[in-house]
CSV table of C-alpha atoms and ligand atoms in Angstrom, one decimal:
chain,number,residue,atom,x,y,z
A,299,MET,CA,55.2,100.0,39.6
A,300,SER,CA,54.8,98.4,43.0
A,301,PRO,CA,58.0,97.6,45.0
A,302,VAL,CA,58.9,93.8,45.2
A,303,GLY,CA,57.0,92.2,48.0
A,304,SER,CA,54.3,94.9,48.2
A,305,ASN,CA,51.6,92.5,47.3
A,306,SER,CA,52.0,90.3,50.3
A,307,TYR,CA,52.3,93.4,52.4
A,308,LYS,CA,49.2,94.8,50.9
A,309,LYS,CA,47.4,91.5,51.4
A,310,GLU,CA,48.2,91.7,55.1
A,311,ARG,CA,46.8,95.2,55.4
A,312,LEU,CA,43.2,94.9,56.6
A,313,THR,CA,40.3,97.3,56.7
A,314,ALA,CA,37.0,96.8,58.5
A,315,TYR,CA,33.8,98.4,57.2
A,316,LEU,CA,31.1,98.5,59.8
A,317,GLY,CA,27.4,98.8,59.0
A,318,HIS,CA,24.2,96.9,58.5
A,319,ILE,CA,25.2,94.3,56.0
A,320,VAL,CA,22.6,92.9,53.7
A,321,ASN,CA,23.8,90.1,51.4
A,322,PRO,CA,21.4,88.6,48.9
A,323,LEU,CA,21.8,84.8,48.5
A,324,SER,CA,18.9,83.9,46.3
A,325,ASP,CA,15.8,85.5,44.9
A,326,SER,CA,14.0,84.7,48.2
A,327,LEU,CA,16.8,84.8,50.8
A,328,TYR,CA,19.3,87.3,52.1
A,329,GLU,CA,21.5,87.2,55.1
A,330,GLU,CA,22.2,90.2,57.3
A,331,TRP,CA,24.2,91.5,60.2
A,332,LEU,CA,22.8,94.6,61.9
A,333,ASP,CA,26.2,95.5,63.5
A,334,GLY,CA,28.1,93.7,60.8
A,335,ALA,CA,31.6,94.0,59.5
A,336,LEU,CA,33.1,93.5,56.1
A,337,ILE,CA,36.9,92.8,56.3
A,338,VAL,CA,38.9,93.5,53.2
A,339,ASP,CA,42.6,93.0,52.5
A,340,GLY,CA,44.8,95.4,50.8
A,341,ASN,CA,44.3,93.7,47.4
A,342,GLY,CA,40.6,94.4,47.6
A,343,ARG,CA,39.6,90.9,48.5
A,344,ILE,CA,36.9,90.1,51.2
A,345,VAL,CA,38.7,88.2,54.0
A,346,ASP,CA,35.6,87.9,56.3
A,347,VAL,CA,32.1,89.1,56.7
A,348,GLY,CA,29.8,88.7,59.8
A,349,ALA,CA,28.8,90.2,63.2
A,350,TRP,CA,31.5,92.7,64.3
A,351,ALA,CA,31.2,91.5,67.9
A,352,ALA,CA,32.3,88.1,66.9
A,353,LEU,CA,34.9,89.2,64.3
A,354,LYS,CA,36.6,91.8,66.3
A,355,LYS,CA,38.5,89.2,68.5
A,356,THR,CA,40.1,87.8,65.4
A,357,TYR,CA,40.5,91.3,63.6
A,358,ALA,CA,41.4,93.4,66.6
A,359,ALA,CA,44.5,94.6,64.9
A,360,VAL,CA,42.9,95.8,61.6
A,361,ASP,CA,44.8,98.7,60.1
A,362,GLU,CA,41.7,100.8,59.5
A,363,ILE,CA,38.0,100.9,60.5
A,364,TYR,CA,35.4,102.8,58.7
A,365,ASP,CA,32.3,103.0,60.9
A,366,TYR,CA,29.1,103.5,58.8
A,367,GLU,CA,27.0,103.0,61.8
A,368,ARG,CA,23.5,101.8,60.9
A,369,ARG,CA,23.9,102.6,57.1
A,370,LEU,CA,23.4,99.6,54.8
A,371,ILE,CA,26.3,97.9,53.2
A,372,PHE,CA,25.2,95.9,50.0
A,373,PRO,CA,27.0,94.4,47.1
A,374,GLY,CA,27.4,97.0,44.4
A,375,PHE,CA,24.9,97.1,41.6
A,376,VAL,CA,25.3,95.2,38.4
A,377,ASP,CA,23.8,96.9,35.4
A,378,LEU,CA,23.5,94.5,32.5
A,379,HIS,CA,22.8,97.0,29.8
A,380,ILE,CA,23.7,100.7,29.4
A,381,HIS,CA,24.8,103.0,26.6
A,382,LEU,CA,27.7,105.4,27.4
A,383,PRO,CA,27.2,107.8,24.4
A,384,GLN,CA,23.6,108.3,25.2
A,385,VAL,CA,23.9,110.0,28.5
A,386,THR,CA,23.3,113.4,26.8
A,387,GLN,CA,19.9,112.2,25.6
A,388,VAL,CA,18.1,111.1,28.7
A,389,GLY,CA,14.5,112.0,29.1
A,390,LYS,CA,14.0,112.9,25.4
A,391,SER,CA,10.8,111.1,24.7
A,392,GLY,CA,8.0,111.1,22.1
A,393,ASP,CA,8.4,108.0,20.0
A,394,THR,CA,8.9,104.3,20.0
A,395,LEU,CA,12.2,102.6,19.4
A,396,LEU,CA,13.0,103.1,15.7
A,397,GLY,CA,11.8,106.7,15.6
A,398,TRP,CA,13.6,107.6,18.8
A,399,LEU,CA,16.9,106.1,17.5
A,400,GLU,CA,16.7,108.2,14.4
A,401,LYS,CA,15.7,111.4,16.1
A,402,TYR,CA,18.0,111.5,19.1
A,403,ILE,CA,20.3,108.7,19.4
A,404,PHE,CA,22.0,108.4,16.0
A,405,PRO,CA,22.9,112.0,15.9
A,406,ALA,CA,24.3,111.9,19.5
A,407,GLU,CA,26.4,108.8,18.8
A,408,SER,CA,27.7,110.3,15.5
A,409,ARG,CA,29.5,113.0,17.6
A,410,PHE,CA,31.7,110.3,19.0
A,411,SER,CA,33.9,110.6,15.9
A,412,GLU,CA,35.4,113.5,17.8
A,413,PRO,CA,37.8,112.2,20.4
A,414,GLN,CA,37.6,115.3,22.6
A,415,HIS,CA,33.8,114.7,22.9
A,416,ALA,CA,34.4,111.0,23.5
A,417,ARG,CA,36.7,111.7,26.3
A,418,GLN,CA,34.5,114.3,28.0
A,419,ILE,CA,31.4,112.1,28.0
A,420,ALA,CA,33.5,108.9,29.1
A,421,ASN,CA,34.9,110.9,32.1
A,422,TRP,CA,31.4,112.0,33.1
A,423,PHE,CA,29.9,108.5,32.5
A,424,PHE,CA,32.5,106.7,34.7
A,425,ASP,CA,32.0,109.1,37.5
A,426,GLU,CA,28.2,108.8,37.3
A,427,LEU,CA,28.2,105.0,37.5
A,428,PRO,CA,29.6,104.8,40.9
A,429,ARG,CA,27.6,107.9,42.1
A,430,ASN,CA,24.6,105.7,41.2
A,431,GLY,CA,25.9,102.6,43.1
A,432,THR,CA,26.9,100.7,40.1
A,433,THR,CA,30.1,98.6,40.4
A,434,LEU,CA,29.8,96.5,37.2
A,435,ALA,CA,28.3,97.7,34.0
A,436,VAL,CA,27.8,96.0,30.7
A,437,VAL,CA,28.3,99.0,28.3
A,438,PHE,CA,27.6,99.9,24.7
A,439,THR,CA,29.9,102.5,23.2
A,440,THR,CA,29.7,103.6,19.5
A,441,ILE,CA,31.1,102.3,16.3
A,442,HIS,CA,34.2,104.5,16.7
A,443,GLU,CA,37.3,102.6,17.5
A,444,GLU,CA,39.1,105.6,19.0
A,445,ALA,CA,36.1,106.6,21.1
A,446,ALA,CA,35.9,103.0,22.4
A,447,ASP,CA,39.6,103.0,23.2
A,448,ILE,CA,39.1,106.2,25.1
A,449,ALA,CA,36.2,104.7,27.1
A,450,PHE,CA,38.3,101.7,28.1
A,451,GLU,CA,41.2,104.0,29.0
A,452,VAL,CA,38.9,106.1,31.3
A,453,ALA,CA,37.4,103.1,33.0
A,454,ALA,CA,40.8,101.6,33.5
A,455,HIS,CA,42.1,104.9,35.1
A,456,LYS,CA,39.0,105.5,37.3
A,457,GLY,CA,38.8,102.0,38.7
A,458,ASN,CA,35.4,101.0,37.2
A,459,ARG,CA,34.5,97.4,36.5
A,460,VAL,CA,33.1,96.9,33.0
A,461,VAL,CA,32.2,94.6,30.2
A,462,MET,CA,32.4,96.8,27.1
A,463,GLY,CA,32.8,96.9,23.4
A,464,LYS,CA,32.8,98.9,20.2
A,465,VAL,CA,29.4,98.9,18.6
A,466,MET,CA,29.2,97.1,15.1
A,467,MET,CA,26.9,98.5,12.3
A,468,ASP,CA,27.2,97.8,8.6
A,469,ARG,CA,23.8,98.4,7.1
A,470,HIS,CA,20.6,100.4,7.6
A,471,SER,CA,22.5,103.0,9.5
A,472,PRO,CA,23.0,106.6,8.8
A,473,PRO,CA,26.2,107.2,6.8
A,474,SER,CA,28.0,108.7,9.9
A,475,LEU,CA,27.4,105.4,11.7
A,476,SER,CA,28.1,102.9,9.0
A,477,GLU,CA,31.3,101.0,8.8
A,478,GLU,CA,32.9,98.4,6.5
A,479,LEU,CA,32.5,94.9,7.8
A,480,SER,CA,36.3,94.1,7.5
A,481,GLN,CA,37.2,97.4,9.4
A,482,SER,CA,34.6,96.6,12.1
A,483,LEU,CA,36.0,93.2,12.7
A,484,LYS,CA,39.6,94.4,12.8
A,485,SER,CA,38.8,97.2,15.2
A,486,SER,CA,36.8,94.9,17.5
A,487,ALA,CA,39.6,92.3,17.5
A,488,LYS,CA,42.2,95.0,18.2
A,489,LEU,CA,40.2,96.4,21.2
A,490,ALA,CA,39.5,92.8,22.5
A,491,GLU,CA,43.2,92.1,22.4
A,492,ARG,CA,44.1,95.4,24.1
A,493,TRP,CA,41.5,95.4,26.8
A,494,HIS,CA,40.0,92.0,27.6
A,495,GLY,CA,41.3,90.8,30.9
A,496,TYR,CA,42.9,94.2,31.8
A,497,ASP,CA,43.8,94.5,35.6
A,498,ASP,CA,43.0,90.9,36.5
A,499,ASN,CA,39.8,91.0,34.6
A,500,ARG,CA,38.4,94.2,36.0
A,501,ILE,CA,37.9,95.0,32.4
A,502,GLN,CA,36.4,92.6,29.9
A,503,TYR,CA,35.5,92.8,26.2
A,504,ALA,CA,32.0,92.3,24.6
A,505,PHE,CA,31.6,91.9,20.9
A,506,THR,CA,28.7,94.4,20.3
A,507,PRO,CA,26.7,94.1,17.1
A,508,ARG,CA,24.0,96.8,17.7
A,509,PHE,CA,21.0,94.7,16.7
A,510,ALA,CA,19.9,92.5,13.8
A,511,ILE,CA,18.6,95.4,11.7
A,512,THR,CA,22.0,97.2,11.5
A,513,SER,CA,24.1,94.1,11.0
A,514,SER,CA,24.4,92.2,7.7
A,515,ASP,CA,24.2,88.4,7.8
A,516,ASP,CA,28.0,88.4,7.2
A,517,MET,CA,28.6,90.7,10.1
A,518,LEU,CA,26.7,88.6,12.5
A,519,ARG,CA,28.3,85.3,11.3
A,520,GLU,CA,31.9,86.7,11.3
A,521,THR,CA,31.3,88.3,14.8
A,522,GLY,CA,30.4,84.8,16.0
A,523,LYS,CA,33.6,83.5,14.7
A,524,LEU,CA,35.6,86.3,16.2
A,525,TRP,CA,33.9,85.7,19.6
A,526,ARG,CA,35.0,82.1,19.6
A,527,ASN,CA,38.5,83.2,18.9
A,528,TYR,CA,38.6,85.2,22.2
A,529,PRO,CA,37.6,82.8,25.0
A,530,GLY,CA,36.1,84.6,28.0
A,531,THR,CA,34.8,87.5,26.0
A,532,PHE,CA,31.1,88.4,25.8
A,533,VAL,CA,28.5,89.2,23.1
A,534,HIS,CA,26.2,92.1,23.8
A,535,THR,CA,23.3,93.0,21.7
A,536,HIS,CA,19.6,93.8,21.7
A,537,LEU,CA,16.9,91.3,21.2
A,538,ALA,CA,13.1,91.6,20.3
A,539,GLU,CA,12.5,94.9,22.0
A,540,SER,CA,9.7,96.4,20.0
A,541,LYS,CA,7.0,94.8,17.8
A,542,GLU,CA,8.1,97.1,14.8
A,543,GLU,CA,11.7,95.9,15.2
A,544,VAL,CA,10.6,92.3,15.3
A,545,ARG,CA,8.7,92.7,12.0
A,546,SER,CA,11.5,94.3,10.3
A,547,VAL,CA,13.9,91.5,11.5
A,548,ALA,CA,11.5,88.9,10.1
A,549,GLU,CA,11.6,90.6,6.7
A,550,LEU,CA,15.4,90.9,6.7
A,551,PHE,CA,16.0,87.4,7.7
A,552,PRO,CA,13.3,85.3,6.2
A,553,ARG,CA,15.2,82.0,6.7
A,554,SER,CA,15.2,82.4,10.5
A,555,ARG,CA,12.5,81.0,12.7
A,556,SER,CA,12.6,83.9,15.0
A,557,TYR,CA,14.7,86.9,16.0
A,558,LEU,CA,16.7,84.9,18.4
A,559,ASP,CA,17.2,82.4,15.8
A,560,VAL,CA,19.1,85.0,13.6
A,561,TYR,CA,21.6,85.3,16.3
A,562,ASP,CA,21.6,81.6,17.0
A,563,GLN,CA,22.4,80.7,13.3
A,564,ALA,CA,25.3,83.2,13.4
A,565,GLY,CA,26.7,81.5,16.5
A,566,LEU,CA,26.1,84.4,18.8
A,567,VAL,CA,24.1,82.5,21.5
A,568,GLY,CA,25.8,80.9,24.5
A,569,GLU,CA,27.4,81.5,27.9
A,570,ARG,CA,28.4,85.2,28.1
A,571,SER,CA,25.9,86.3,25.5
A,572,VAL,CA,23.9,89.2,26.9
A,573,PHE,CA,20.6,90.1,25.2
A,574,ALA,CA,18.9,93.3,26.2
A,575,HIS,CA,15.0,93.3,26.4
A,576,ALA,CA,13.8,89.9,25.0
A,577,ILE,CA,10.2,91.0,25.3
A,578,HIS,CA,8.6,89.5,22.2
A,579,ILE,CA,9.9,86.0,22.4
A,580,ASP,CA,8.2,82.6,22.4
A,581,ASP,CA,8.7,79.5,24.5
A,582,THR,CA,11.1,77.9,21.9
A,583,ASP,CA,13.3,81.0,22.2
A,584,LEU,CA,13.2,80.7,26.0
A,585,ALA,CA,14.2,77.1,25.8
A,586,VAL,CA,17.2,78.0,23.6
A,587,LEU,CA,18.2,80.8,26.0
A,588,SER,CA,18.0,78.4,29.0
A,589,ARG,CA,19.9,75.7,27.4
A,590,SER,CA,22.5,77.9,26.1
A,591,LYS,CA,22.9,79.7,29.5
A,592,SER,CA,22.6,83.1,27.8
A,593,ALA,CA,21.8,86.2,29.9
A,594,LEU,CA,18.9,88.5,29.5
A,595,ALA,CA,18.9,92.1,30.6
A,596,TYR,CA,15.5,93.1,31.9
A,597,CYS,CA,15.3,96.9,31.3
A,598,PRO,CA,11.8,97.9,32.6
A,599,SER,CA,12.4,101.8,32.8
A,600,SER,CA,13.4,101.8,29.1
A,601,ASN,CA,10.4,99.5,28.3
A,602,PHE,CA,8.1,102.0,30.0
A,603,PHE,CA,9.7,105.0,28.3
A,604,LEU,CA,9.6,103.6,24.6
A,605,LYS,CA,6.4,101.7,25.3
A,606,SER,CA,8.1,98.6,24.1
A,607,GLY,CA,6.1,96.0,26.0
A,608,ILE,CA,6.6,93.9,29.1
A,609,PHE,CA,9.4,91.5,29.9
A,610,PRO,CA,7.8,88.1,30.3
A,611,ILE,CA,9.3,87.5,33.7
A,612,ALA,CA,7.1,84.6,34.8
A,613,ARG,CA,7.9,82.5,31.6
A,614,VAL,CA,11.6,83.6,31.8
A,615,LYS,CA,11.7,82.3,35.4
A,616,ASP,CA,9.8,79.3,34.6
A,617,LYS,CA,12.1,78.2,31.9
A,618,GLY,CA,15.2,78.9,34.1
A,619,VAL,CA,16.6,81.6,31.9
A,620,GLN,CA,19.2,83.7,33.8
A,621,PHE,CA,18.7,87.5,33.8
A,622,GLY,CA,19.5,90.7,35.6
A,623,LEU,CA,18.6,94.3,35.4
A,624,GLY,CA,19.6,97.0,32.9
A,625,SER,CA,19.1,100.7,33.1
A,626,ASP,CA,19.5,101.0,29.3
A,627,VAL,CA,20.2,104.7,29.6
A,628,ALA,CA,19.2,106.7,27.5
A,629,ALA,CA,15.9,104.9,26.8
A,630,GLY,CA,15.9,104.4,30.6
A,631,PRO,CA,16.0,107.8,32.1
A,632,SER,CA,18.2,107.1,35.1
A,633,MET,CA,21.3,105.0,35.7
A,634,CYS,CA,20.3,104.3,39.3
A,635,LEU,CA,19.2,100.7,39.7
A,636,PHE,CA,17.0,101.6,42.6
A,637,GLY,CA,14.6,103.2,40.1
A,638,VAL,CA,14.9,100.3,37.7
A,639,MET,CA,14.0,97.9,40.6
A,640,LYS,CA,10.9,99.9,41.2
A,641,ASP,CA,9.9,99.8,37.5
A,642,ALA,CA,10.7,96.1,37.4
A,643,ASN,CA,7.9,95.6,39.8
A,644,PHE,CA,5.6,98.4,38.6
A,645,ILE,CA,5.6,97.3,34.9
A,646,GLN,CA,4.4,93.8,35.7
A,647,PRO,CA,0.5,94.1,35.9
A,648,GLU,CA,-0.1,90.7,37.6
A,649,ILE,CA,3.1,89.9,39.4
A,650,TRP,CA,4.5,91.2,42.7
A,651,ILE,CA,8.3,91.1,42.9
A,652,SER,CA,9.5,91.5,46.5
A,653,PRO,CA,12.1,94.1,47.4
A,654,ALA,CA,14.6,91.4,48.4
A,655,GLU,CA,14.1,89.7,45.1
A,656,LEU,CA,14.7,92.9,43.2
A,657,LEU,CA,17.9,93.5,45.1
A,658,TYR,CA,19.0,90.0,44.2
A,659,TYR,CA,18.4,90.7,40.4
A,660,ALA,CA,20.4,94.0,40.8
A,661,THR,CA,23.4,92.3,42.4
A,662,ILE,CA,24.2,88.6,42.5
A,663,GLY,CA,21.5,87.6,40.1
A,664,GLY,CA,23.1,89.8,37.4
A,665,ALA,CA,26.5,88.6,38.3
A,666,ARG,CA,25.3,85.1,37.8
A,667,ALA,CA,23.8,85.7,34.6
A,668,LEU,CA,27.1,87.1,33.5
A,669,LYS,CA,29.0,84.1,34.9
A,670,LEU,CA,31.0,86.5,37.1
A,671,ASP,CA,29.5,85.5,40.4
A,672,HIS,CA,32.6,83.6,41.4
A,673,LYS,CA,34.2,87.1,41.6
A,674,VAL,CA,31.5,89.7,42.5
A,675,GLY,CA,27.8,90.2,43.1
A,676,SER,CA,27.7,89.3,46.8
A,677,LEU,CA,29.7,89.8,50.0
A,678,GLU,CA,31.4,86.5,50.5
A,679,ARG,CA,34.9,85.5,51.6
A,680,GLY,CA,37.3,85.3,48.8
A,681,LYS,CA,35.3,87.5,46.5
A,682,GLU,CA,36.4,90.9,45.4
A,683,ALA,CA,35.0,93.8,47.6
A,684,ASP,CA,32.5,95.5,45.3
A,685,PHE,CA,30.0,97.2,47.6
A,686,VAL,CA,28.0,100.3,48.3
A,687,ILE,CA,27.1,102.3,51.4
A,688,VAL,CA,23.5,103.2,51.4
A,689,ASN,CA,21.6,105.7,53.6
A,690,PRO,CA,17.9,106.2,52.9
A,691,ASN,CA,17.8,109.3,55.0
A,692,ASN,CA,19.5,111.4,52.3
A,693,ARG,CA,16.1,111.8,50.6
A,694,SER,CA,13.2,113.9,51.8
A,695,ALA,CA,9.9,112.1,52.6
A,696,VAL,CA,11.8,109.1,54.2
A,697,PRO,CA,11.0,108.7,57.9
A,698,GLY,CA,14.0,109.9,60.0
A,699,ASN,CA,14.1,106.7,61.9
A,700,ILE,CA,13.9,104.3,58.9
A,701,LEU,CA,17.1,102.7,59.7
A,702,ASN,CA,15.5,101.3,62.9
A,703,HIS,CA,12.7,99.6,60.9
A,704,PRO,CA,12.6,95.9,60.0
A,705,THR,CA,15.0,95.1,57.2
A,706,ASP,CA,12.3,94.0,54.7
A,707,GLU,CA,10.7,97.5,55.2
A,708,ILE,CA,14.0,99.3,54.8
A,709,LEU,CA,14.5,97.4,51.5
A,710,SER,CA,11.0,98.3,50.4
A,711,VAL,CA,11.6,102.0,51.0
A,712,LEU,CA,14.9,101.8,49.1
A,713,VAL,CA,13.3,100.0,46.1
A,714,PHE,CA,10.3,102.4,45.9
A,715,MET,CA,11.9,105.6,46.9
A,716,GLY,CA,15.6,105.1,46.2
A,717,ASP,CA,17.7,107.2,43.9
A,718,ASP,CA,21.4,108.3,43.7
A,719,ARG,CA,21.1,110.5,46.8
A,720,MET,CA,21.0,107.4,49.0
A,721,ILE,CA,24.5,106.2,47.8
A,722,GLU,CA,27.2,107.4,50.1
A,723,GLY,CA,30.1,105.4,48.9
A,724,THR,CA,30.9,102.9,46.2
A,725,TYR,CA,33.8,100.5,46.3
A,726,VAL,CA,35.2,98.4,43.6
A,727,ARG,CA,37.9,95.8,44.6
A,728,GLY,CA,38.2,97.6,48.0
A,729,LYS,CA,38.9,101.0,46.4
A,730,ALA,CA,36.4,103.9,47.0
A,731,ILE,CA,35.6,105.1,43.5
A,732,TYR,CA,32.8,107.4,44.8
A,733,GLU,CA,32.4,109.0,48.3
A,734,ARG,CA,30.0,111.6,49.2
A,735,GLU,CA,31.4,114.7,50.5
A,736,ASP,CA,29.8,114.1,53.9
A,737,SER,CA,30.5,110.4,54.0
A,738,PRO,CA,31.4,109.1,57.4
A,739,ALA,CA,34.3,107.3,55.7
A,740,LYS,CA,36.1,110.6,55.9
A,741,LYS,CA,36.4,109.9,59.7
A,742,THR,CA,38.1,106.6,60.3
A,743,LEU,CA,38.1,105.2,63.8
A,744,GLN,CA,41.6,103.7,63.7
A,745,LYS,CA,44.3,104.3,61.2
A,746,LYS,CA,47.9,103.0,61.2
A,747,PRO,CA,50.2,104.7,58.8
A,748,ALA,CA,50.9,102.7,55.6
A,749,LEU,CA,54.4,101.5,55.3
A,750,GLN,CA,56.4,103.0,52.5
B,7,GUN,N1,18.0,98.8,19.7
B,7,GUN,C1,19.1,99.2,18.8
B,7,GUN,N2,19.8,100.2,19.4
B,7,GUN,C2,19.2,100.6,20.5
B,7,GUN,C3,19.4,101.6,21.5
B,7,GUN,O1,20.4,102.3,21.4
B,7,GUN,N3,18.6,101.6,22.6
B,7,GUN,C4,17.6,100.8,22.7
B,7,GUN,N4,16.9,100.8,23.8
B,7,GUN,N5,17.3,99.7,21.8
B,7,GUN,C5,18.1,99.7,20.8
B,8,ZN,ZN1,19.9,99.4,24.7
């Protein structure tokens, strides 16, 4: 426990992070400071951001300075859709969605009935996220209450920021991944009560019916009710990913106009609903998504991998539907949103998405879709200091003087060649949860001893 008064002391303790700050503002605009400074207080809040030459007069007495030189400082990545239990199955291809689930994913998820396995994978997963630059992830676990509880515990301990939930499945599932509806609802409510809002909302709960095929009508409807009983929580599920899946949903729910309508009739559509994929949807669905302020997770690497189709980005933007990017590991082979940004552009045959726009979707765009942009997603005074230190020189084939190129070109190299090697440090609420061994953060310029 902190001693009385330590909070105000912590608040006064300031750290300056120096580097080339790039801060996305909209899908076509970013601000930047080449010799910039991010000033963070001891509670992990951003006190100021700007040119160091101007700020250093005000903040001459900061307690610590980390000088990242010309390295880039961005807001941390927001991954709108990822599966914790699937990390052991990356790169295992050879089928489209439903066959791939049966062959690789359901057996891997069944193993989460073993708490020891659940803990081992959760530990690995929550180290990997910041290693890949992700500071906020929206996470699927499995149906197992204990495994989900362990995942929350590990994220809480390691300092990750997550929106996460226990998966719910009560039909058309293998016996090892089937649960009774009443138990599923009870476990979900228990976990939401225990974890939603933990550590000043660093951890939030998402009710997580897997998709319409593996949820009965009753499960969807009861989950809608449960969601309304826990204000501020999320719904996280899959929507219209593959054609085969859409056909199956049409057969299972003949009274619904569309796949989205299944969720809508169950009361699962609204602010803080996160729908992964949304490829095979029509304009009526888009109007419902827009009006309801739902969030879509565009998961291009996964869509390439399972040959699911192409996210209709032009129509989505045209209708004003909010969206961000999802790695969808393990259907997406990598957690790193640099690769996802590249695929987001590559998979669209007729549309060029600029690197700056892609960086927007990977950061503040995703946070906006989640309605968490008042707290995170960009580097602004008063927000929580979630940021990454990025050095493109850590990868072969990148020109040695890349950091002296125009910023648009640096961003382009990052998007088209970026991977986890370029992440040198990842901070959530001002705390380094990942630092490369050779990070310059190890050498601080100025350091005053912390008071006891
Ligand atoms: N639809 C239902 N479950 C899954 C899953 O685990 N991964 C993907 N990509 N789609 C799904
Ligand atoms: Zn998924």
